[in-house]
XYZ file of N, CA and C in Angstrom:
813
model
N 1.767 98.754 -22.320
C 1.328 97.498 -23.263
C 1.974 96.659 -22.688
N 1.392 95.273 -22.010
C 1.935 94.032 -21.927
C 3.057 93.270 -22.630
N 4.197 93.152 -22.139
C 4.885 92.427 -23.477
C 4.407 91.016 -23.227
N 4.728 90.550 -24.607
C 4.160 89.258 -25.186
C 5.004 88.051 -24.356
N 4.155 87.077 -24.034
C 5.493 85.756 -23.260
C 5.390 84.849 -24.412
N 6.536 84.396 -24.914
C 7.056 83.387 -25.665
C 7.358 82.178 -24.756
N 6.495 80.762 -25.228
C 6.878 79.462 -24.938
C 8.179 79.557 -24.425
N 9.241 80.014 -25.554
C 10.717 79.793 -25.517
C 10.987 80.321 -24.179
N 10.556 81.267 -23.779
C 11.195 82.157 -22.461
C 10.644 81.626 -21.423
N 9.875 80.692 -21.003
C 9.132 80.136 -19.934
C 10.334 78.915 -19.669
N 10.765 78.679 -18.574
C 11.537 77.522 -18.135
C 10.973 76.134 -18.050
N 11.528 75.079 -18.550
C 10.396 74.024 -18.820
C 10.516 73.008 -17.491
N 9.380 72.455 -17.559
C 9.193 71.502 -16.333
C 10.330 70.548 -16.263
N 10.779 70.173 -14.897
C 11.507 68.772 -15.149
C 10.541 67.407 -15.666
N 11.225 66.571 -16.456
C 10.787 65.804 -17.105
C 10.601 64.313 -15.998
N 9.569 64.144 -15.535
C 9.272 62.903 -14.534
C 9.044 61.404 -15.259
N 9.920 60.249 -15.098
C 9.780 59.059 -15.813
C 9.171 58.235 -14.397
N 8.174 57.489 -14.962
C 7.521 56.627 -13.795
C 8.167 55.094 -14.045
N 9.031 54.730 -13.255
C 9.532 53.205 -13.582
C 8.704 52.363 -12.601
N 8.229 50.945 -13.223
C 7.372 50.637 -12.168
C 8.344 49.757 -11.048
N 7.823 49.879 -9.771
C 8.590 49.266 -8.815
C 8.695 47.599 -8.989
N 9.279 46.841 -9.484
C 9.420 45.522 -9.993
C 9.567 44.723 -8.925
N 10.121 45.026 -7.757
C 9.955 44.023 -6.220
C 8.578 43.911 -5.977
N 7.947 44.760 -5.937
C 6.571 44.289 -5.377
C 6.037 43.716 -6.729
N 5.919 43.994 -7.877
C 5.749 43.141 -8.974
C 6.114 41.653 -8.485
N 7.282 41.360 -8.579
C 7.838 40.063 -8.290
C 7.007 39.228 -7.205
N 7.092 40.339 -5.992
C 6.742 39.268 -5.309
C 4.967 38.898 -5.276
N 4.091 40.123 -6.227
C 2.690 39.332 -6.358
C 2.850 38.631 -7.017
N 3.761 38.322 -8.149
C 3.604 37.359 -8.839
C 3.816 36.079 -8.266
N 4.694 36.145 -7.327
C 5.080 34.734 -6.621
C 4.098 34.168 -5.862
N 3.571 35.237 -5.173
C 2.238 34.948 -4.333
C 0.979 34.148 -5.196
N 1.043 35.074 -6.271
C -0.148 34.165 -7.116
C 0.406 32.977 -7.532
N 1.266 32.759 -7.807
C 1.680 31.365 -8.045
C 1.841 30.255 -7.064
N 2.392 31.045 -6.048
C 2.370 30.097 -4.705
C 0.801 29.489 -4.442
N -0.076 30.452 -4.462
C -1.462 29.927 -4.223
C -1.908 29.266 -5.199
N -1.866 29.333 -6.412
C -2.176 28.506 -7.599
C -1.520 26.891 -7.171
N -0.486 26.931 -6.897
C 0.339 25.526 -6.559
C -0.258 24.853 -5.523
N -0.601 26.067 -4.332
C -1.522 25.141 -2.907
C -3.024 24.558 -3.476
N -3.638 25.473 -4.586
C -4.537 25.090 -5.055
C -4.691 23.866 -5.593
N -3.520 23.591 -6.471
C -3.798 22.600 -7.216
C -3.449 21.461 -6.386
N -2.211 21.806 -5.399
C -2.008 20.726 -4.588
C -3.154 19.943 -3.673
N -3.909 21.174 -2.988
C -5.436 20.856 -2.529
C -6.352 20.035 -3.384
N -6.358 19.909 -4.512
C -7.084 19.403 -5.271
C -6.782 17.974 -5.703
N -5.461 17.539 -5.350
C -4.808 16.469 -5.668
C -5.251 15.382 -4.752
N -5.700 14.399 -5.613
C -5.962 12.841 -5.320
C -5.221 11.801 -5.299
N -4.316 11.232 -4.298
C -3.478 10.075 -4.450
C -3.885 8.841 -4.549
N -3.752 7.977 -5.262
C -4.264 6.541 -5.395
C -3.040 5.617 -4.787
N -4.041 5.030 -4.032
C -3.527 4.432 -2.710
C -4.086 2.710 -3.297
N -3.101 1.881 -3.224
C -3.650 0.366 -3.466
C -3.622 -0.436 -2.298
N -4.759 -0.944 -2.295
C -4.578 -2.659 -0.958
C -4.819 -3.998 -1.480
N -4.546 -4.535 -0.919
C -4.887 -6.398 -1.613
C -6.046 -6.636 -0.857
N -7.075 -7.239 -1.736
C -8.507 -7.361 -1.443
C -8.388 -8.646 -1.097
N -8.040 -8.813 0.359
C -8.302 -10.054 0.979
C -8.471 -9.774 2.298
N -9.637 -10.760 2.854
C -9.852 -10.366 4.609
C -8.366 -11.066 4.931
N -8.198 -10.129 6.646
C -8.708 -9.071 7.057
C -8.282 -7.770 6.888
N -7.329 -7.629 5.684
C -6.620 -6.695 5.262
C -7.694 -5.662 4.337
N -8.573 -6.143 3.541
C -9.118 -4.951 2.541
C -10.667 -5.764 2.266
N -11.588 -5.775 3.226
C -12.800 -6.248 2.606
C -13.975 -5.393 2.654
N -15.186 -5.615 2.457
C -16.694 -4.768 2.364
C -17.346 -5.322 3.448
N -17.754 -4.365 4.252
C -18.582 -4.316 5.451
C -19.887 -4.762 5.086
N -20.672 -4.756 5.989
C -22.052 -5.198 6.043
C -22.802 -3.602 5.480
N -21.954 -2.908 5.851
C -23.002 -1.484 5.071
C -22.559 -0.917 3.733
N -21.519 -1.902 3.286
C -20.797 -1.746 1.603
C -19.618 -0.855 1.557
N -19.311 -0.565 2.652
C -17.927 0.594 2.836
C -16.736 -0.572 2.922
N -15.728 0.107 2.316
C -14.472 -0.786 2.366
C -13.864 -0.502 3.355
N -13.028 -1.446 4.221
C -12.505 -1.564 5.412
C -11.840 -2.716 5.586
N -10.788 -2.841 6.921
C -9.954 -4.106 6.776
C -8.901 -3.231 7.209
N -7.870 -4.046 8.249
C -6.464 -3.449 8.613
C -5.703 -2.527 7.833
N -5.644 -2.946 6.520
C -4.274 -2.364 5.630
C -5.312 -1.093 5.050
N -6.841 -1.529 5.119
C -7.430 -0.125 4.285
C -7.663 1.318 5.261
N -7.830 0.681 6.744
C -7.298 1.748 7.717
C -6.081 2.346 8.174
N -5.561 1.588 7.961
C -4.038 2.150 8.197
C -3.667 3.242 6.966
N -4.226 2.630 5.707
C -4.202 3.578 4.633
C -4.859 5.201 5.084
N -5.879 4.855 5.466
C -6.778 6.109 5.785
C -6.136 7.038 6.709
N -5.574 6.318 7.968
C -4.988 7.079 8.876
C -3.529 7.804 8.561
N -2.924 7.179 7.698
C -1.779 7.654 6.984
C -1.810 9.024 6.294
N -3.243 8.985 5.571
C -3.721 9.908 4.581
C -4.247 11.218 5.271
N -4.884 10.991 6.556
C -5.508 11.881 7.287
C -4.177 12.684 8.288
N -3.266 12.160 8.203
C -1.891 12.601 9.025
C -1.156 13.091 8.366
N -1.371 13.063 7.189
C -0.344 13.666 5.642
C -1.108 15.011 5.444
N -2.332 14.847 5.875
C -3.469 15.657 5.546
C -3.760 16.053 3.854
N -4.181 14.616 3.342
C -3.953 14.483 1.690
C -5.230 13.753 1.425
N -6.055 14.015 0.135
C -6.936 13.178 0.112
C -6.247 11.951 -0.733
N -7.207 10.830 -0.583
C -6.843 9.482 -1.323
C -7.935 8.827 -1.302
N -7.738 8.253 -2.907
C -8.932 7.522 -3.431
C -7.965 6.013 -3.087
N -8.404 5.004 -2.283
C -8.155 3.841 -1.546
C -9.152 2.548 -2.514
N -8.064 1.940 -3.352
C -8.489 0.787 -4.088
C -8.225 -0.645 -3.753
N -9.324 -1.636 -3.747
C -8.509 -3.081 -3.153
C -8.783 -3.883 -4.338
N -7.447 -4.382 -4.656
C -7.302 -5.290 -5.930
C -6.315 -6.601 -5.558
N -6.842 -7.430 -6.433
C -5.901 -8.722 -6.274
C -4.526 -8.278 -6.456
N -3.769 -9.206 -5.864
C -2.288 -9.084 -5.404
C -1.384 -8.970 -6.840
N -1.732 -9.581 -7.550
C -1.108 -9.247 -9.160
C -1.565 -8.020 -9.777
N -2.717 -7.419 -9.509
C -2.850 -6.101 -9.991
C -2.173 -5.100 -9.182
N -1.971 -5.001 -7.882
C -1.338 -4.444 -7.171
C 0.281 -3.836 -7.902
N 0.924 -4.962 -7.898
C 1.955 -4.954 -8.366
C 2.260 -4.388 -9.708
N 1.380 -5.017 -10.574
C 1.292 -4.102 -12.137
C 0.994 -2.694 -12.156
N 0.665 -2.487 -11.129
C 0.407 -0.758 -11.076
C 1.446 -0.497 -10.572
N 1.990 -0.576 -10.164
C 3.339 -0.136 -9.311
C 4.312 -0.245 -10.239
N 4.023 -1.231 -11.070
C 5.364 -1.539 -11.937
C 5.192 -0.274 -13.100
N 3.934 -0.219 -13.131
C 3.506 0.652 -14.482
C 3.467 2.489 -13.915
N 4.128 2.683 -12.708
C 4.064 3.844 -12.068
C 2.560 4.575 -11.874
N 1.212 3.572 -11.679
C 0.191 4.092 -12.073
C -0.481 4.123 -10.515
N 0.123 4.121 -9.707
C -0.342 4.376 -8.087
C 0.937 5.204 -7.450
N 0.220 5.587 -6.380
C 1.155 6.331 -5.591
C 1.854 5.698 -4.290
N 1.027 4.974 -3.490
C 1.776 3.799 -2.960
C 0.801 2.942 -2.535
N 0.987 1.776 -2.126
C 0.661 0.420 -1.808
C 0.657 -0.116 -0.331
N -0.403 0.108 0.531
C -0.552 -0.725 1.735
C -1.012 -2.041 1.460
N -0.297 -3.297 1.093
C -0.758 -4.327 0.107
C -0.087 -5.419 1.095
N 0.168 -5.799 2.049
C 0.992 -6.792 2.667
C 2.089 -7.167 1.644
N 3.021 -6.367 1.125
C 4.087 -6.461 0.175
C 5.671 -6.751 1.293
N 5.918 -7.922 1.196
C 7.417 -8.221 1.706
C 8.372 -7.421 1.255
N 9.323 -7.311 1.972
C 10.180 -6.198 1.583
C 11.496 -7.040 1.823
N 11.687 -7.069 0.267
C 12.930 -8.291 -0.257
C 13.896 -7.838 -1.046
N 15.168 -7.980 -0.978
C 16.228 -7.591 -2.001
C 15.578 -7.381 -3.249
N 14.802 -8.426 -3.769
C 14.469 -8.298 -5.609
C 13.445 -7.492 -5.347
N 12.666 -7.207 -4.691
C 11.686 -5.984 -4.711
C 12.232 -4.836 -4.317
N 13.259 -4.538 -3.457
C 13.813 -3.285 -3.163
C 14.567 -2.878 -4.542
N 14.677 -3.553 -5.690
C 15.284 -2.831 -7.041
C 14.310 -2.596 -7.715
N 12.596 -2.894 -7.459
C 11.915 -2.454 -8.235
C 10.622 -1.171 -7.822
N 10.965 -1.007 -6.526
C 10.042 -0.389 -5.625
C 10.641 0.290 -4.434
N 9.998 1.615 -3.756
C 10.600 2.068 -2.751
C 10.010 1.734 -1.651
N 10.501 1.722 -0.734
C 9.912 0.727 0.654
C 10.055 1.761 2.000
N 8.910 2.057 2.323
C 8.881 2.656 4.036
C 9.360 1.753 4.873
N 9.529 2.311 6.392
C 9.544 1.639 7.287
C 8.559 0.173 7.221
N 9.001 -0.689 8.191
C 7.721 -1.842 8.120
C 6.448 -1.411 8.730
N 5.408 -1.663 8.473
C 4.012 -1.741 8.869
C 3.692 -2.738 9.755
N 4.045 -3.829 8.904
C 3.962 -5.217 10.069
C 4.734 -6.543 9.719
N 4.866 -7.532 10.642
C 5.583 -8.579 10.325
C 4.487 -9.612 9.276
N 5.339 -10.358 8.776
C 4.281 -11.624 8.087
C 5.274 -13.194 8.076
N 4.427 -14.189 8.084
C 4.965 -15.456 8.002
C 3.612 -16.116 7.215
N 3.942 -17.275 6.702
C 2.993 -17.941 6.099
C 2.538 -19.133 6.508
N 1.218 -20.039 6.077
C 1.213 -21.134 6.563
C 0.448 -22.134 5.931
N 0.539 -23.522 5.843
C -0.279 -24.519 4.984
C -1.395 -24.254 5.861
N -2.961 -24.442 5.209
C -4.075 -24.743 5.454
C -4.513 -25.729 4.529
N -5.366 -26.918 5.297
C -5.792 -27.939 4.694
C -7.298 -28.476 5.453
N -7.891 -29.459 5.001
C -9.140 -29.668 5.486
C -8.804 -30.511 6.801
N -9.700 -30.225 7.591
C -9.662 -31.034 8.930
C -9.485 -32.145 8.884
N -8.624 -32.975 9.742
C -8.799 -34.478 10.295
C -7.978 -34.828 9.057
N -7.509 -34.356 8.303
C -6.281 -35.058 7.033
C -5.374 -35.307 7.273
N -4.610 -33.981 8.352
C -3.193 -34.076 8.443
C -2.829 -34.065 10.062
N -1.873 -34.672 10.206
C -1.012 -34.864 11.572
C -0.746 -33.303 12.374
N -1.500 -32.752 13.130
C -1.262 -31.373 13.877
C -0.010 -31.182 14.106
N 0.528 -30.352 13.635
C 2.340 -29.663 14.290
C 3.126 -30.344 13.630
N 3.043 -31.090 12.611
C 3.796 -31.901 11.869
C 3.449 -31.145 10.182
N 4.986 -30.657 9.873
C 4.668 -30.525 8.492
C 4.583 -30.973 7.142
N 3.389 -30.620 6.747
C 3.345 -31.902 5.660
C 4.037 -32.212 4.292
N 3.888 -33.376 4.324
C 4.644 -34.234 3.151
C 3.879 -33.672 1.655
N 4.396 -32.848 0.766
C 3.956 -32.269 -0.364
C 3.701 -33.098 -1.538
N 4.568 -34.112 -1.209
C 4.779 -35.092 -2.223
C 3.682 -35.790 -3.299
N 3.309 -35.490 -4.428
C 1.762 -35.854 -4.904
C 0.683 -34.956 -4.716
N 0.879 -33.907 -3.840
C -0.016 -33.173 -3.473
C -0.213 -32.242 -4.482
N -1.635 -31.601 -4.391
C -1.829 -30.180 -5.128
C -1.685 -29.066 -4.116
N -0.895 -27.619 -4.600
C -0.964 -26.622 -3.606
C -1.487 -25.559 -4.256
N -2.386 -24.890 -3.911
C -2.712 -23.582 -4.197
C -1.732 -22.427 -3.576
N -1.542 -21.516 -4.371
C -0.718 -20.076 -4.212
C -1.222 -18.978 -4.839
N -0.940 -17.865 -4.562
C -1.411 -16.878 -5.589
C -0.123 -16.083 -5.915
N -1.134 -15.834 -7.559
C 0.137 -15.206 -8.358
C 1.266 -14.304 -8.082
N 2.610 -14.245 -8.168
C 3.145 -13.019 -7.593
C 3.716 -13.030 -6.178
N 2.998 -14.020 -5.649
C 3.436 -13.930 -4.150
C 4.682 -14.613 -3.729
N 5.309 -14.233 -2.483
C 6.413 -14.743 -1.766
C 6.081 -16.069 -1.897
N 4.460 -16.673 -1.424
C 4.478 -18.066 -1.529
C 4.523 -18.856 -3.095
N 3.938 -18.077 -3.939
C 4.381 -18.283 -5.340
C 5.848 -18.964 -5.862
N 6.613 -17.798 -5.321
C 8.095 -17.750 -6.029
C 8.773 -19.143 -5.070
N 8.161 -19.437 -3.538
C 8.798 -20.501 -2.791
C 8.539 -21.781 -3.399
N 7.083 -22.151 -3.847
C 6.962 -23.495 -4.344
C 7.293 -23.350 -5.812
N 7.161 -22.714 -6.304
C 7.793 -23.219 -7.969
C 9.152 -23.174 -7.833
N 9.791 -22.878 -6.868
C 11.242 -22.761 -7.109
C 11.878 -24.049 -6.211
N 10.679 -24.695 -5.228
C 11.123 -25.814 -4.379
C 10.815 -27.290 -5.385
N 11.625 -27.910 -5.039
C 11.459 -29.311 -5.771
C 10.884 -30.075 -4.999
N 9.400 -30.226 -4.391
C 8.957 -30.838 -3.455
C 7.895 -31.955 -4.202
N 8.150 -31.929 -5.271
C 7.068 -32.888 -5.782
C 5.580 -32.781 -5.604
N 5.308 -31.618 -5.569
C 3.500 -31.134 -5.625
C 3.421 -30.470 -6.864
N 2.173 -30.544 -7.142
C 1.485 -29.668 -8.446
C 1.580 -28.310 -7.783
N 1.856 -27.403 -8.294
C 1.574 -25.938 -7.904
C 0.180 -25.316 -8.963
N -0.933 -25.193 -7.872
C -1.957 -24.758 -8.686
C -2.188 -23.390 -8.106
N -2.305 -22.107 -9.616
C -1.925 -20.866 -9.234
C -2.976 -20.158 -9.374
N -3.473 -19.236 -8.229
C -4.741 -18.346 -8.720
C -4.633 -17.085 -8.620
N -5.500 -15.909 -9.045
C -4.829 -14.591 -9.187
C -5.643 -14.090 -7.540
N -6.614 -14.694 -7.270
C -7.445 -14.301 -6.153
C -7.424 -15.322 -5.029
N -6.547 -14.568 -4.102
C -6.476 -15.440 -2.931
C -7.820 -15.862 -2.406
N -8.535 -15.366 -2.381
C -9.593 -15.946 -1.562
C -10.243 -17.263 -2.456
N -9.871 -17.446 -3.769
C -10.364 -18.623 -4.526
C -9.244 -19.549 -4.220
N -8.149 -19.443 -3.949
C -6.803 -20.190 -3.967
C -7.503 -21.070 -2.382
N -7.839 -20.157 -1.359
C -8.340 -21.101 -0.032
C -9.870 -21.491 -0.194
N -10.434 -21.230 -1.173
C -11.752 -22.151 -1.380
C -11.499 -23.190 -2.141
N -10.381 -23.048 -2.880
C -10.085 -24.492 -3.785
C -9.827 -25.643 -2.633
N -9.303 -25.521 -1.309
C -8.979 -26.516 -0.132
C -10.501 -26.623 0.129
N -11.498 -26.073 0.325
C -12.555 -26.235 0.809
C -13.136 -27.151 -0.314
N -13.130 -27.210 -1.681
C -14.021 -27.565 -2.384
C -13.507 -28.935 -3.168
N -12.068 -29.018 -2.453
C -11.112 -30.504 -2.949
C -10.437 -30.387 -4.221
N -10.389 -28.999 -4.901
C -9.750 -28.750 -6.124
C -7.905 -29.031 -5.666
N -8.017 -28.717 -4.690
C -6.433 -28.879 -4.055
C -6.498 -29.399 -2.782
N -5.231 -30.289 -2.041
C -4.960 -30.560 -1.055
C -4.441 -29.503 0.230
N -3.688 -28.573 -0.306
C -3.370 -27.736 0.992
C -3.395 -25.777 -0.166
N -3.269 -25.255 0.767
C -3.224 -23.785 0.309
C -2.020 -23.309 1.038
N -0.807 -22.528 0.571
C 0.054 -21.851 1.198
C -0.363 -20.292 1.133
N -0.429 -19.839 2.157
C -0.808 -18.230 2.686
C -0.169 -17.600 3.607
N -0.809 -16.489 3.270
C 0.154 -15.524 4.706
C -0.738 -15.867 6.209
N -0.358 -16.248 7.067
C -0.633 -16.558 8.495
C -1.777 -15.873 8.588
N -1.776 -14.449 8.768
C -2.765 -14.051 9.042
C -4.081 -14.044 8.427
N -3.823 -14.514 7.178
C -5.158 -14.985 6.033
C -5.863 -15.985 6.539
N -4.615 -17.293 6.886
C -5.462 -18.500 7.309
C -6.243 -18.379 8.692
N -5.597 -17.602 9.438
C -6.133 -17.514 11.061
C -7.944 -16.807 10.960
N -7.582 -15.846 10.014
C -8.738 -15.256 9.838
C -9.837 -15.998 9.274
N -9.366 -16.689 8.201
C -10.379 -17.528 7.627
C -10.934 -18.992 8.737
N -10.118 -19.318 9.458
C -10.226 -20.096 10.406
C -11.500 -19.779 11.378
N -11.376 -18.377 11.573
C -12.543 -17.821 12.491
C -13.552 -17.602 12.055
N -14.094 -17.951 10.778
C -15.074 -17.719 9.916
C -15.995 -19.321 10.005
N -17.133 -19.148 9.638
C -17.931 -20.160 9.559
C -17.551 -21.391 8.918
N -17.049 -21.003 7.301
C -16.612 -21.863 6.385
C -15.127 -22.320 6.974
N -14.512 -21.584 7.910
C -13.392 -21.909 8.265
C -13.015 -23.482 9.259
N -14.568 -23.789 9.873
C -14.288 -24.587 10.332
C -14.259 -26.108 9.785
N -14.142 -26.392 8.872
C -13.832 -27.302 8.051
C -12.240 -27.617 7.692
N -11.614 -26.436 7.969
C -9.972 -26.344 7.751
C -9.064 -26.478 9.054
N -8.094 -26.504 8.859
C -7.275 -26.195 9.941
C -5.671 -26.063 9.290
N -4.986 -25.286 10.315
C -3.409 -24.981 9.904
C -2.438 -26.266 9.997
N -1.984 -26.322 8.824
C -1.078 -27.839 8.984
C 0.571 -27.414 9.109
N 0.793 -27.869 10.410
C 2.489 -27.373 10.710
C 2.650 -25.855 11.387
N 3.716 -25.484 11.410
C 4.087 -24.382 11.979
C 4.308 -23.453 10.932
N 4.033 -22.133 11.081
C 4.110 -20.944 10.322
C 5.616 -21.026 9.795
N 5.782 -20.478 8.838
C 7.086 -20.331 8.041
C 7.595 -19.088 7.848
N 8.614 -18.897 7.777
C 9.224 -17.836 7.361
C 10.849 -17.672 6.693
N 10.948 -18.565 6.611
C 12.386 -18.947 5.706
C 12.312 -18.754 4.175
N 13.376 -18.427 3.519
C 13.150 -18.463 1.703
C 11.819 -17.508 1.441
N 12.002 -16.559 2.417
C 10.999 -15.266 2.013
C 9.367 -15.522 2.071
N 9.365 -16.494 3.095
C 8.042 -16.690 3.320
C 7.496 -15.658 4.257
N 8.602 -15.016 5.258
C 7.932 -14.143 6.033
C 9.137 -13.119 6.250
N 9.028 -12.483 7.319
C 9.957 -11.110 7.320
C 8.952 -9.883 7.558
N 9.268 -8.726 7.019
C 9.132 -7.254 6.974
C 7.999 -7.051 5.911
N 6.473 -6.540 6.023
C 6.213 -5.935 5.095
C 5.869 -4.645 5.128
N 5.943 -3.873 4.217
C 6.257 -2.320 4.145
C 5.335 -1.500 3.131
N 5.290 -0.725 3.284
C 4.537 0.124 2.101
C 5.301 0.630 0.802
N 4.637 0.028 -0.234
C 5.738 0.054 -1.611
C 5.023 1.556 -2.279
N 5.864 2.097 -3.103
C 6.041 3.323 -3.790
C 6.611 2.945 -5.229
N 6.019 3.732 -6.345
C 7.224 3.660 -7.408
C 8.356 4.129 -7.081
N 9.597 3.470 -8.137
C 10.815 4.454 -7.904
C 10.522 5.941 -8.171
N 11.545 6.803 -7.307
C 11.663 7.940 -7.830
C 10.286 8.936 -6.795
N 10.210 8.032 -6.136
C 8.917 8.797 -4.985
C 9.507 9.159 -3.786
N 10.750 9.461 -3.379
C 11.636 9.570 -2.073
C 10.667 10.371 -1.243
N 10.264 11.668 -1.619
C 9.968 12.694 -1.122
C 8.329 12.108 -0.481
N 7.658 11.595 -0.804
C 6.476 11.024 -0.638
C 6.620 9.826 0.394
N 7.452 9.269 0.018
C 8.389 7.827 0.921
C 8.256 8.711 2.285
N 9.525 9.717 2.610
C 9.860 10.413 3.957
C 8.414 10.723 4.300
N 7.450 11.188 3.668
C 6.128 11.654 4.073
C 5.710 10.691 4.876
N 5.187 9.622 3.987
C 4.814 8.274 4.325
C 5.075 7.876 5.774
N 6.419 7.614 5.936
C 7.472 7.341 6.954
C 6.842 7.921 8.306
N 7.050 9.430 8.265
C 6.457 10.233 8.774
C 5.226 9.878 9.588
N 4.150 9.661 8.919
C 3.029 9.426 9.198
C 2.827 8.138 10.207
N 3.241 7.278 9.296
C 3.452 6.113 10.174
C 3.865 6.021 11.597
N 5.240 6.669 11.769
C 5.424 6.897 12.911
C 4.424 7.209 13.754
N 4.058 8.394 13.402
C 2.789 9.098 13.895
C 1.680 8.141 14.501
N 1.332 7.442 13.804
C 0.391 6.224 14.231
C 0.754 5.438 15.014
N 1.863 5.147 15.064
C 2.401 4.257 15.968
C 2.579 4.572 17.123
N 2.733 5.896 17.272
C 3.161 6.607 18.523
C 2.058 6.921 19.559
N 0.895 7.479 18.542
C -0.158 7.797 19.167
C -1.575 6.693 19.423
N -1.271 5.734 19.195
C -2.012 4.596 19.559
C -2.959 4.339 18.555
N -3.047 4.878 17.464
C -3.919 4.367 16.301
C -3.743 3.380 15.640
N -2.446 2.902 15.308
C -2.139 1.890 14.935
C -2.374 0.266 15.721
N -2.424 0.557 16.867
C -2.870 -0.550 17.587
C -4.286 -0.722 17.899
N -4.819 0.686 17.845
C -6.530 0.202 17.724
C -7.086 -0.259 16.498
N -6.309 0.080 15.169
C -6.725 -0.893 14.184
C -6.484 -2.115 14.298
N -5.447 -2.390 14.732
C -4.663 -3.758 14.494
C -5.807 -4.488 15.620
N -5.827 -4.116 16.593
C -7.099 -4.911 17.292
C -8.510 -5.035 16.933
N -8.532 -4.094 16.105
C -10.327 -4.395 15.261
C -10.292 -5.402 14.289
N -8.805 -5.984 13.747
C -8.815 -6.652 12.691
C -8.163 -7.827 12.743
N -7.193 -7.816 13.388
C -6.113 -8.923 13.282
C -6.308 -9.736 14.748
N -6.018 -11.368 14.386
C -6.294 -11.896 15.770
C -4.997 -11.818 16.826
N -3.772 -11.154 16.157
C -2.797 -10.799 17.021
C -2.262 -9.519 16.680
N -1.040 -9.042 17.827
C -0.205 -7.640 17.067
C 0.881 -8.146 15.945
N 0.773 -7.894 14.988
C 1.637 -8.273 13.962
C 3.167 -7.299 13.499
N 3.000 -5.910 14.729
C 3.805 -5.183 14.395
C 5.253 -5.725 14.846
């Protein structure tokens, strides 16, 4: 008769505990988070501002927003590989949105001055700038600086031309507009005697049909903040984006895209 086998007499199998291999789990989580971050970045749209004034930003015959600074902004965004929503606004609105950190950057003829460098980050320059008076043809001596005493002179609010004339005791009445185009139209229809505006804007107007009734008065001005380097402006704290924009700007200067855009819209090279 076979002896009965009791479980207590059998050797117990070794206990094997399965421990998760945490390095793989950690790597997997990291990859997942990385993919999610890249996806979120790919979906990100950057808000880019330009100044709503020809030749910098205007609507063409097909209804498309274009102009020197619009196309520079597009080239920068393409070079950085980012999606951008480019909006053309009046100059005071551009500064207001930058002040409120409500835009990523602005390609908007913003002069790089010590005062503005306290409020915004700036890239390297993207163009040079000067200012000119423009008046009705035949009323001024060509090549001679205008006598402003008793005259009405229009400027755009928030501009360096505005700062210059409101601080200058020239005996003139400063007429302030939010819209640069309206400030220039005020010369045409006699509301003011002169306008003080960026030189490229005045020259562009002179090449148009309505500009035939106008002329530049005196020489271009650069003193007291009326000229200098215009640069791309960003809200404070955006150093990483500023550096990326700078790298893209250097790229389009080096490969010829900057000059190709400039020749389409500007009467002379302003870099």
